[in-house]
Short mmCIF file of C-alpha atoms in Angstrom, two decimals:
data_model
loop_
_atom_site.label_atom_id
_atom_site.label_comp_id
_atom_site.label_asym_id
_atom_site.label_seq_id
_atom_site.Cartn_x
_atom_site.Cartn_y
_atom_site.Cartn_z
CA MET R 1 6.00 -48.67 15.81
CA SER R 2 6.68 -45.56 17.80
CA GLY R 3 3.06 -44.54 18.16
CA MET R 4 3.89 -41.00 17.03
CA PRO R 5 1.59 -39.47 14.37
CA ASP R 6 2.98 -39.08 10.87
CA ALA R 7 4.27 -35.60 10.01
CA PRO R 8 1.77 -33.72 7.85
CA ALA R 9 2.48 -33.59 4.13
CA SER R 10 2.18 -29.83 4.28
CA ARG R 11 1.89 -27.17 6.93
CA SER R 12 0.41 -23.71 6.60
CA PHE R 13 -0.39 -20.72 8.73
CA VAL R 14 -1.89 -17.28 8.17
CA VAL R 15 -1.06 -13.92 9.76
CA GLN R 16 -4.21 -11.85 9.40
CA ALA R 17 -3.45 -8.57 11.16
CA LEU R 18 -0.02 -7.24 10.32
CA ALA R 19 -0.54 -3.66 11.45
CA ARG R 20 2.85 -2.13 10.66
CA VAL R 21 2.77 -1.99 6.88
CA GLU R 22 0.66 0.28 4.75
CA GLY R 23 -1.85 -1.29 2.39
CA GLU R 24 -3.42 -4.66 1.68
CA GLY R 25 -1.50 -7.69 0.53
CA ALA R 26 -0.76 -11.35 1.05
CA MET R 27 2.39 -13.43 1.02
CA HIS R 28 2.45 -17.12 0.09
CA VAL R 29 5.40 -19.36 0.87
CA LYS R 30 5.66 -22.96 -0.27
CA LEU R 31 8.36 -25.26 1.09
CA ARG R 32 9.10 -28.75 -0.20
CA ASP R 33 11.67 -30.90 1.61
CA GLY R 34 12.96 -27.83 3.41
CA ARG R 35 13.51 -25.89 0.18
CA VAL R 36 11.60 -22.86 -1.09
CA GLU R 37 9.44 -23.86 -4.02
CA ASP R 38 7.43 -20.66 -4.45
CA ILE R 39 7.13 -17.19 -2.91
CA ARG R 40 4.60 -14.56 -3.98
CA LEU R 41 3.99 -11.16 -2.46
CA GLU R 42 0.41 -10.51 -3.55
CA ILE R 43 -0.92 -6.98 -3.71
CA TYR R 44 -4.67 -7.30 -4.03
CA GLU R 45 -5.74 -3.81 -3.04
CA PRO R 46 -7.90 -2.22 -5.76
CA PRO R 47 -6.13 0.22 -8.11
CA ARG R 48 -6.47 3.86 -7.08
CA PHE R 49 -6.51 5.37 -10.60
CA PHE R 50 -4.53 8.55 -9.85
CA GLU R 51 -2.96 8.53 -13.29
CA ALA R 52 -6.45 8.43 -14.80
CA PHE R 53 -7.66 11.20 -12.47
CA LEU R 54 -4.92 13.48 -13.80
CA ARG R 55 -5.93 13.21 -17.45
CA GLY R 56 -7.94 16.21 -18.54
CA ARG R 57 -6.84 18.35 -15.57
CA ARG R 58 -4.72 21.49 -15.70
CA PHE R 59 -0.96 20.96 -15.39
CA THR R 60 -1.00 23.22 -12.33
CA GLU R 61 -3.28 20.77 -10.50
CA ALA R 62 -0.82 17.86 -10.55
CA PRO R 63 0.98 18.74 -7.28
CA ASP R 64 -2.23 18.93 -5.24
CA ILE R 65 -3.78 15.83 -6.80
CA THR R 66 -0.70 13.63 -6.50
CA ALA R 67 -0.11 14.73 -2.90
CA ARG R 68 -3.24 12.74 -2.00
CA ILE R 69 -1.49 9.52 -3.01
CA CYS R 70 0.32 9.56 0.34
CA GLY R 71 -0.30 11.26 3.67
CA ILE R 72 3.18 10.40 4.95
CA CYS R 73 5.29 11.47 1.96
CA PRO R 74 3.09 13.95 0.03
CA VAL R 75 6.04 16.28 -0.67
CA ALA R 76 7.72 13.51 -2.65
CA TYR R 77 4.73 13.28 -4.98
CA GLN R 78 4.36 17.04 -5.20
CA LEU R 79 7.97 17.78 -6.02
CA SER R 80 8.30 14.88 -8.46
CA SER R 81 5.23 16.08 -10.34
CA ILE R 82 6.50 19.66 -10.25
CA ALA R 83 9.89 18.58 -11.63
CA ALA R 84 8.18 16.80 -14.51
CA MET R 85 5.90 19.75 -15.31
CA GLU R 86 8.76 22.23 -15.22
CA ASP R 87 10.67 19.93 -17.55
CA ALA R 88 7.72 19.87 -19.95
CA CYS R 89 7.41 23.66 -19.83
CA ALA R 90 11.19 24.34 -19.95
CA THR R 91 11.00 26.30 -16.69
CA ALA R 92 14.00 27.09 -14.50
CA VAL R 93 13.61 28.24 -10.91
CA ALA R 94 15.84 30.42 -8.74
CA PRO R 95 18.44 28.79 -6.46
CA ALA R 96 16.61 30.12 -3.38
CA VAL R 97 13.46 28.31 -4.49
CA ARG R 98 15.42 25.10 -5.00
CA GLU R 99 16.81 25.42 -1.47
CA LEU R 100 13.30 25.86 -0.06
CA ARG R 101 12.26 22.69 -1.83
CA ARG R 102 15.18 20.82 -0.28
CA LEU R 103 14.25 22.27 3.10
CA ILE R 104 10.67 21.01 3.09
CA TYR R 105 11.87 17.65 1.79
CA CYS R 106 14.19 17.42 4.83
CA GLY R 107 11.11 17.79 7.01
CA GLU R 108 9.44 14.91 5.20
CA TRP R 109 12.49 12.65 5.54
CA ILE R 110 12.62 13.41 9.27
CA GLU R 111 8.97 12.71 10.02
CA SER R 112 8.60 9.70 7.70
CA HIS R 113 11.82 7.95 8.72
CA THR R 114 11.09 8.59 12.40
CA LEU R 115 7.64 7.05 12.13
CA HIS R 116 9.04 3.98 10.41
CA VAL R 117 12.09 3.46 12.62
CA PHE R 118 10.50 3.81 16.04
CA MET R 119 6.84 2.93 15.58
CA LEU R 120 6.83 0.37 12.78
CA HIS R 121 10.21 -1.35 12.57
CA ALA R 122 12.13 -1.22 15.88
CA PRO R 123 9.49 -3.34 17.67
CA ASP R 124 10.45 -6.26 15.36
CA PHE R 125 14.00 -6.30 16.69
CA LEU R 126 12.99 -6.06 20.35
CA GLY R 127 10.11 -8.52 20.38
CA TYR R 128 7.24 -6.07 20.77
CA ARG R 129 3.96 -6.14 18.91
CA CYS R 130 3.81 -2.36 18.39
CA GLY R 131 5.43 0.94 19.26
CA PHE R 132 3.06 1.53 22.16
CA GLU R 133 4.12 -1.74 23.76
CA MET R 134 7.76 -0.82 23.19
CA ALA R 135 7.19 2.54 24.90
CA ALA R 136 6.51 0.84 28.23
CA GLU R 137 10.14 -0.28 28.49
CA HIS R 138 11.82 2.29 26.23
CA ARG R 139 9.94 5.42 27.24
CA ALA R 140 12.81 7.87 26.65
CA ILE R 141 13.44 6.56 23.12
CA VAL R 142 9.78 6.73 22.11
CA GLU R 143 9.26 10.17 23.65
CA GLY R 144 12.37 11.40 21.84
CA ALA R 145 11.02 9.98 18.59
CA LEU R 146 7.73 11.82 19.06
CA ARG R 147 9.59 15.09 19.58
CA LEU R 148 11.72 14.40 16.51
CA LYS R 149 8.66 13.71 14.37
CA ARG R 150 7.02 16.86 15.69
CA ALA R 151 10.05 18.89 14.56
CA GLY R 152 9.84 17.42 11.07
CA ASN R 153 6.12 18.14 10.92
CA ALA R 154 6.69 21.72 12.09
CA LEU R 155 9.19 22.28 9.29
CA MET R 156 6.71 20.98 6.72
CA SER R 157 3.98 23.18 8.16
CA VAL R 158 5.99 26.41 8.06
CA VAL R 159 7.30 25.89 4.53
CA GLY R 160 4.34 23.98 3.10
CA GLY R 161 1.37 25.58 4.81
CA ARG R 162 0.39 22.44 6.70
CA GLU R 163 1.88 19.13 7.79
CA ILE R 164 -0.22 16.72 5.72
CA HIS R 165 -0.79 17.38 2.02
CA PRO R 166 0.98 20.79 2.04
CA ILE R 167 -0.78 23.53 0.12
CA ASN R 168 2.07 25.97 -0.56
CA LEU R 169 3.91 24.10 -3.32
CA ARG R 170 3.18 24.87 -6.96
CA VAL R 171 4.67 24.43 -10.40
CA GLY R 172 7.36 27.12 -10.57
CA GLY R 173 7.97 27.37 -6.83
CA PHE R 174 5.79 28.35 -3.88
CA TYR R 175 2.68 30.45 -3.44
CA ARG R 176 4.43 32.19 -0.56
CA ALA R 177 7.98 32.10 0.78
CA PRO R 178 8.31 31.95 4.58
CA ARG R 179 9.92 34.85 6.41
CA ARG R 180 13.18 34.30 8.29
CA ASP R 181 11.48 34.90 11.64
CA GLU R 182 8.98 32.13 10.85
CA LEU R 183 11.81 29.64 10.45
CA THR R 184 13.63 30.67 13.65
CA PRO R 185 11.46 28.67 16.10
CA VAL R 186 11.63 25.64 13.81
CA ALA R 187 15.42 25.89 13.77
CA ARG R 188 15.41 25.82 17.58
CA MET R 189 13.27 22.67 17.52
CA LEU R 190 15.65 21.02 15.07
CA GLU R 191 18.71 22.02 17.08
CA ASP R 192 17.13 20.55 20.20
CA GLU R 193 16.82 17.18 18.42
CA LEU R 194 20.40 16.90 17.13
CA GLU R 195 21.59 15.07 20.24
CA PHE R 196 18.66 12.65 20.15
CA ALA R 197 19.22 12.03 16.42
CA GLN R 198 22.77 10.92 17.20
CA GLU R 199 21.42 8.71 19.96
CA ALA R 200 18.91 7.28 17.47
CA VAL R 201 21.77 6.11 15.23
CA ARG R 202 23.43 4.44 18.21
CA PHE R 203 20.11 2.84 19.22
CA ALA R 204 19.46 1.47 15.72
CA GLY R 205 23.02 0.23 15.47
CA SER R 206 22.60 -1.72 18.71
CA LEU R 207 19.48 -3.59 17.56
CA PRO R 208 19.99 -7.36 17.13
CA ALA R 209 19.84 -7.59 13.33
CA PRO R 210 19.77 -11.05 11.68
CA GLU R 211 22.89 -11.84 9.69
CA LEU R 212 22.05 -11.83 5.98
CA GLU R 213 24.16 -10.26 3.24
CA LEU R 214 22.52 -9.98 -0.19
CA GLU R 215 23.68 -8.85 -3.61
CA TYR R 216 21.75 -5.81 -4.82
CA GLU R 217 21.72 -3.63 -7.90
CA PHE R 218 21.41 -0.30 -6.09
CA VAL R 219 19.55 2.51 -7.90
CA ALA R 220 19.31 6.06 -6.55
CA LEU R 221 19.70 9.70 -7.50
CA ARG R 222 23.15 11.19 -7.23
CA GLU R 223 24.45 14.76 -7.13
CA PRO R 224 28.14 15.67 -7.55
CA GLN R 225 28.58 17.50 -4.24
CA THR R 226 25.67 16.66 -1.96
CA TYR R 227 23.50 13.78 -0.74
CA ALA R 228 20.72 13.67 -3.33
CA ILE R 229 17.18 14.33 -2.12
CA GLU R 230 15.11 16.54 -4.40
CA SER R 231 17.15 16.33 -7.60
CA GLY R 232 19.97 14.56 -9.40
CA ARG R 233 20.77 12.06 -12.12
CA LEU R 234 19.85 8.42 -11.69
CA ALA R 235 22.84 6.20 -10.93
CA SER R 236 23.26 2.53 -10.18
CA SER R 237 25.94 0.30 -8.70
CA GLY R 238 26.15 -1.24 -12.18
CA GLY R 239 27.25 2.02 -13.81
CA LEU R 240 23.93 3.58 -14.88
CA ASP R 241 23.94 7.39 -15.24
CA ILE R 242 20.79 8.84 -16.84
CA GLY R 243 18.38 11.75 -16.82
CA PRO R 244 14.64 11.45 -16.08
CA ARG R 245 13.56 11.35 -19.74
CA GLU R 246 15.74 8.25 -20.26
CA TYR R 247 14.04 6.22 -17.53
CA ARG R 248 11.89 4.05 -19.82
CA GLU R 249 14.90 3.17 -21.96
CA HIS R 250 16.39 1.29 -19.01
CA PHE R 251 13.46 0.21 -16.82
CA VAL R 252 10.35 -1.85 -17.50
CA GLU R 253 7.07 -2.22 -15.64
CA GLU R 254 5.12 -5.43 -16.13
CA GLN R 255 1.95 -7.04 -14.88
CA VAL R 256 2.16 -10.17 -12.75
CA ALA R 257 -0.81 -12.42 -12.11
CA HIS R 258 -0.64 -12.23 -8.33
CA SER R 259 -0.52 -8.45 -7.87
CA THR R 260 -2.49 -5.34 -8.75
CA ALA R 261 0.80 -3.41 -8.47
CA LEU R 262 3.15 -3.53 -11.43
CA HIS R 263 6.59 -5.08 -10.98
CA SER R 264 9.63 -3.13 -12.13
CA ARG R 265 12.89 -4.49 -13.47
CA LEU R 266 15.84 -3.42 -15.53
CA ARG R 267 15.47 -4.06 -19.26
CA ASP R 268 18.04 -6.83 -19.06
CA GLY R 269 15.73 -8.69 -16.65
CA ARG R 270 17.48 -7.97 -13.36
CA SER R 271 15.68 -6.68 -10.29
CA TYR R 272 17.01 -3.66 -8.44
CA LEU R 273 16.64 -1.86 -5.12
CA VAL R 274 15.71 1.74 -4.38
CA GLY R 275 15.56 3.38 -0.97
CA PRO R 276 17.92 4.06 1.94
CA LEU R 277 20.34 1.19 1.32
CA ALA R 278 20.69 2.26 -2.33
CA ARG R 279 21.09 5.94 -1.50
CA TYR R 280 23.70 5.16 1.13
CA ALA R 281 25.65 2.80 -1.12
CA LEU R 282 25.85 5.37 -3.91
CA ASN R 283 26.17 8.54 -1.82
CA SER R 284 27.68 7.77 1.59
CA GLN R 285 30.76 9.88 0.79
CA ARG R 286 28.45 12.88 0.35
CA LEU R 287 27.02 12.74 3.88
CA SER R 288 28.03 15.39 6.39
CA PRO R 289 31.03 14.56 8.61
CA LEU R 290 28.74 14.16 11.64
CA ALA R 291 26.42 11.75 9.82
CA ARG R 292 29.34 9.76 8.38
CA ASP R 293 30.94 9.47 11.80
CA ALA R 294 27.64 8.32 13.32
CA ALA R 295 27.26 5.71 10.56
CA GLU R 296 30.77 4.41 11.15
CA ARG R 297 30.23 4.19 14.92
CA ALA R 298 27.00 2.26 14.30
CA GLY R 299 28.92 -0.32 12.30
CA LEU R 300 28.03 0.74 8.76
CA GLY R 301 30.74 0.55 6.13
CA GLU R 302 30.76 2.42 2.84
CA VAL R 303 28.07 0.00 1.57
CA CYS R 304 25.50 -1.98 3.56
CA ARG R 305 24.02 -5.15 2.02
CA ASN R 306 22.16 -6.45 5.06
CA PRO R 307 18.49 -5.49 4.56
CA TYR R 308 17.86 -5.72 8.30
CA ARG R 309 20.34 -2.89 8.81
CA SER R 310 18.32 -0.51 6.64
CA ILE R 311 16.88 0.80 9.91
CA VAL R 312 20.36 2.09 10.79
CA VAL R 313 20.70 3.86 7.46
CA ARG R 314 17.34 5.56 7.99
CA THR R 315 18.54 7.01 11.31
CA VAL R 316 21.70 8.28 9.60
CA GLU R 317 19.49 10.00 7.02
CA ILE R 318 17.42 11.54 9.82
CA LEU R 319 20.57 13.02 11.33
CA TYR R 320 21.71 14.27 7.92
CA ALA R 321 18.30 15.83 7.17
CA LEU R 322 18.37 17.68 10.51
CA GLU R 323 21.81 19.09 9.75
CA GLU R 324 20.87 19.97 6.20
CA ALA R 325 17.70 21.76 7.30
CA LEU R 326 19.66 23.78 9.84
CA ARG R 327 22.25 24.69 7.18
CA ILE R 328 19.57 25.93 4.79
CA ILE R 329 17.77 27.93 7.48
CA ALA R 330 21.04 29.53 8.66
CA CYS R 331 21.73 30.83 5.12
CA TYR R 332 18.11 31.54 4.21
CA GLU R 333 17.09 34.70 2.44
CA PRO R 334 13.55 34.78 1.00
CA PRO R 335 13.61 34.60 -2.81
CA GLU R 336 12.82 37.80 -4.66
CA LEU R 337 9.83 36.00 -6.17
CA PRO R 338 8.39 32.83 -4.60
CA ALA R 339 7.66 31.30 -8.00
CA ALA R 340 8.77 31.56 -11.60
CA ASP R 341 6.24 32.25 -14.33
CA VAL R 342 5.32 29.03 -16.08
CA THR R 343 3.85 29.06 -19.58
CA PRO R 344 2.48 25.70 -20.74
CA ARG R 345 3.51 24.25 -24.06
CA ALA R 346 2.72 21.01 -25.81
CA GLY R 347 5.24 18.35 -24.89
CA VAL R 348 6.44 15.69 -22.49
CA GLY R 349 8.26 16.16 -19.22
CA ALA R 350 9.74 13.80 -16.67
CA GLY R 351 11.07 14.27 -13.16
CA TRP R 352 12.06 12.41 -10.04
CA THR R 353 13.02 12.87 -6.42
CA GLU R 354 14.12 10.64 -3.55
CA ALA R 355 11.05 9.84 -1.47
CA PRO R 356 11.87 8.37 1.97
CA ARG R 357 11.26 4.91 0.49
CA GLY R 358 13.23 5.51 -2.71
CA MET R 359 13.26 7.15 -6.11
CA LEU R 360 9.85 8.32 -7.37
CA TRP R 361 9.45 8.98 -11.11
CA HIS R 362 6.73 11.06 -12.83
CA ARG R 363 6.12 11.61 -16.54
CA TYR R 364 3.44 13.82 -18.08
CA GLU R 365 2.31 14.78 -21.55
CA ILE R 366 0.47 18.10 -21.81
CA ASP R 367 -1.04 20.06 -24.69
CA ALA R 368 -0.44 23.69 -25.59
CA ALA R 369 -3.21 24.83 -23.26
CA GLY R 370 -1.67 23.01 -20.31
CA THR R 371 -4.14 20.13 -20.17
CA ILE R 372 -2.72 16.80 -19.04
CA ILE R 373 -3.06 14.21 -21.81
CA ASP R 374 -1.18 11.37 -20.17
CA ALA R 375 0.37 10.65 -16.76
CA ARG R 376 2.75 7.97 -15.54
CA ILE R 377 3.84 7.54 -11.91
CA VAL R 378 6.26 4.86 -10.71
CA PRO R 379 6.45 4.80 -6.88
CA PRO R 380 9.34 3.24 -4.95
CA THR R 381 7.35 0.39 -3.40
CA SER R 382 6.27 -0.76 -6.86
CA GLN R 383 9.90 -0.72 -7.95
CA ASN R 384 10.94 -2.73 -4.88
CA GLN R 385 8.16 -5.31 -4.97
CA ARG R 386 10.11 -7.82 -7.08
CA ARG R 387 13.18 -7.31 -4.91
CA ILE R 388 11.09 -7.81 -1.73
CA GLU R 389 10.03 -11.23 -3.03
CA GLN R 390 13.67 -12.13 -3.59
CA ASP R 391 14.58 -10.94 -0.08
CA LEU R 392 11.76 -13.09 1.30
CA ARG R 393 13.09 -16.11 -0.56
CA ALA R 394 16.56 -15.50 0.90
CA CYS R 395 15.03 -15.06 4.35
CA VAL R 396 13.06 -18.31 4.21
CA GLU R 397 16.05 -20.23 2.87
CA ARG R 398 18.26 -18.81 5.61
CA PHE R 399 15.79 -19.34 8.48
CA ALA R 400 13.70 -22.30 7.26
CA GLN R 401 14.59 -24.25 10.40
CA LEU R 402 12.59 -21.84 12.57
CA PRO R 403 9.13 -22.89 13.81
CA ASP R 404 6.25 -21.52 11.77
CA GLU R 405 5.41 -18.70 14.17
CA GLU R 406 9.00 -17.47 14.37
CA LEU R 407 9.46 -17.78 10.61
CA ALA R 408 6.30 -15.74 10.08
CA LEU R 409 7.64 -12.97 12.30
CA ARG R 410 10.96 -13.01 10.47
CA CYS R 411 9.15 -12.75 7.12
CA GLU R 412 7.10 -9.81 8.40
CA GLN R 413 10.29 -8.13 9.56
CA THR R 414 11.83 -8.73 6.13
CA ILE R 415 8.90 -6.97 4.47
CA ARG R 416 9.13 -4.06 6.90
CA ASN R 417 12.82 -3.64 6.07
CA HIS R 418 11.55 -1.87 2.94
CA ASP R 419 8.92 0.27 4.71
CA PRO R 420 6.43 -0.67 1.97
CA CYS R 421 3.70 1.84 1.24
CA ILE R 422 1.23 -0.32 -0.68
CA SER R 423 -1.55 2.25 -0.58
CA CYS R 424 -0.40 4.62 2.16
CA ALA R 425 -3.07 3.18 4.48
CA THR R 426 -2.54 0.56 7.22
CA HIS R 427 -4.46 -2.67 6.67
CA PHE R 428 -3.14 -6.21 6.78
CA LEU R 429 -1.07 -8.86 5.08
CA ASP R 430 -1.96 -12.56 4.98
CA LEU R 431 1.04 -14.84 5.26
CA THR R 432 0.64 -18.47 4.20
CA VAL R 433 3.44 -21.01 4.53
CA ASP R 434 3.02 -24.44 2.94
CA ARG R 435 5.59 -26.99 4.06
CA GLY R 436 5.96 -30.23 2.14
#
């Protein structure tokens, strides 16, 4: 006999303080004979009941109530709810108002993507526990990221009234349109960050990403001439092309036993992916020449199927959002009226926009007095949850030979590829691996 102890029938470990995702959850992995037997991403955070809060409220209150769902991407919730309400009320807004909406959304993309890339995700690739630790050896990059985020926040503040939960957006437009001179200092801030934004793409492209190519059904908004942000039809790599009222004809939400968040799938049973990889795959030809060139130099093709390279796509979108914001400001003339008159009518309306994490769909039913009867909100993280589990399975199968601690870190990195916003609050995720 060798005298060596027998290998345990199963092995498990728990990560109790994953600080770079938002919300509360747990992931369970079971391996038998080196093969994945079961993977579950559990979302156990209590429901937040926003859809119930909306019932009985005035249709004009939806933007301010839904903004509170997220402190990082409140504009996404506001503009998706506004799109749905304007659909219900058959309201059209002036082109100048639409451009202002795109402008504030650029600010949100800049600040949200910057936070994720440099503070939450890049440390995974470089072996740091957090962005503060990374700053000790990459001071210039982190300081540049803070300036970039500040520019995005400034844009949101000028157009939206404040950085977090903006107060200037309303059904029909804005309470007040900014003056040109108010946007001038913001434009200077954005111009100052163009060089760093290009450096950010190079930095992300140089990160040591694991090699893993996956097959995805990409789903994202698409516009004929521009990179879709605040509007568009919903397209997919499988040929889907629909308007917001058709969403439930093609997509299904269903309860799963291990999660308080609903899983989404296509009606034919397939999972799908929303977010930067999907937007890029369906819209890369609509990027600006500078952004496309930066993407090519960073090693991105027309389509990227490596989830660990989503960080590169996010930096490309930061660069594009900077350029787009500067374009809008350069051509800006305040609208004659900041908002269109909106008269409620009984009916149903649906709308969507591209939140930083992916397409966000809202649907409301209101009565003739403008009271909300029913509300339905499908956020991007809920749509991606099923796909995240499949990515985790692929990750564990690909890297099962790693020791438990390294495999745990790789699984955490895989989750952060999607920048999940479970509740828009940072808590923890428990990771359990059971090896047979």
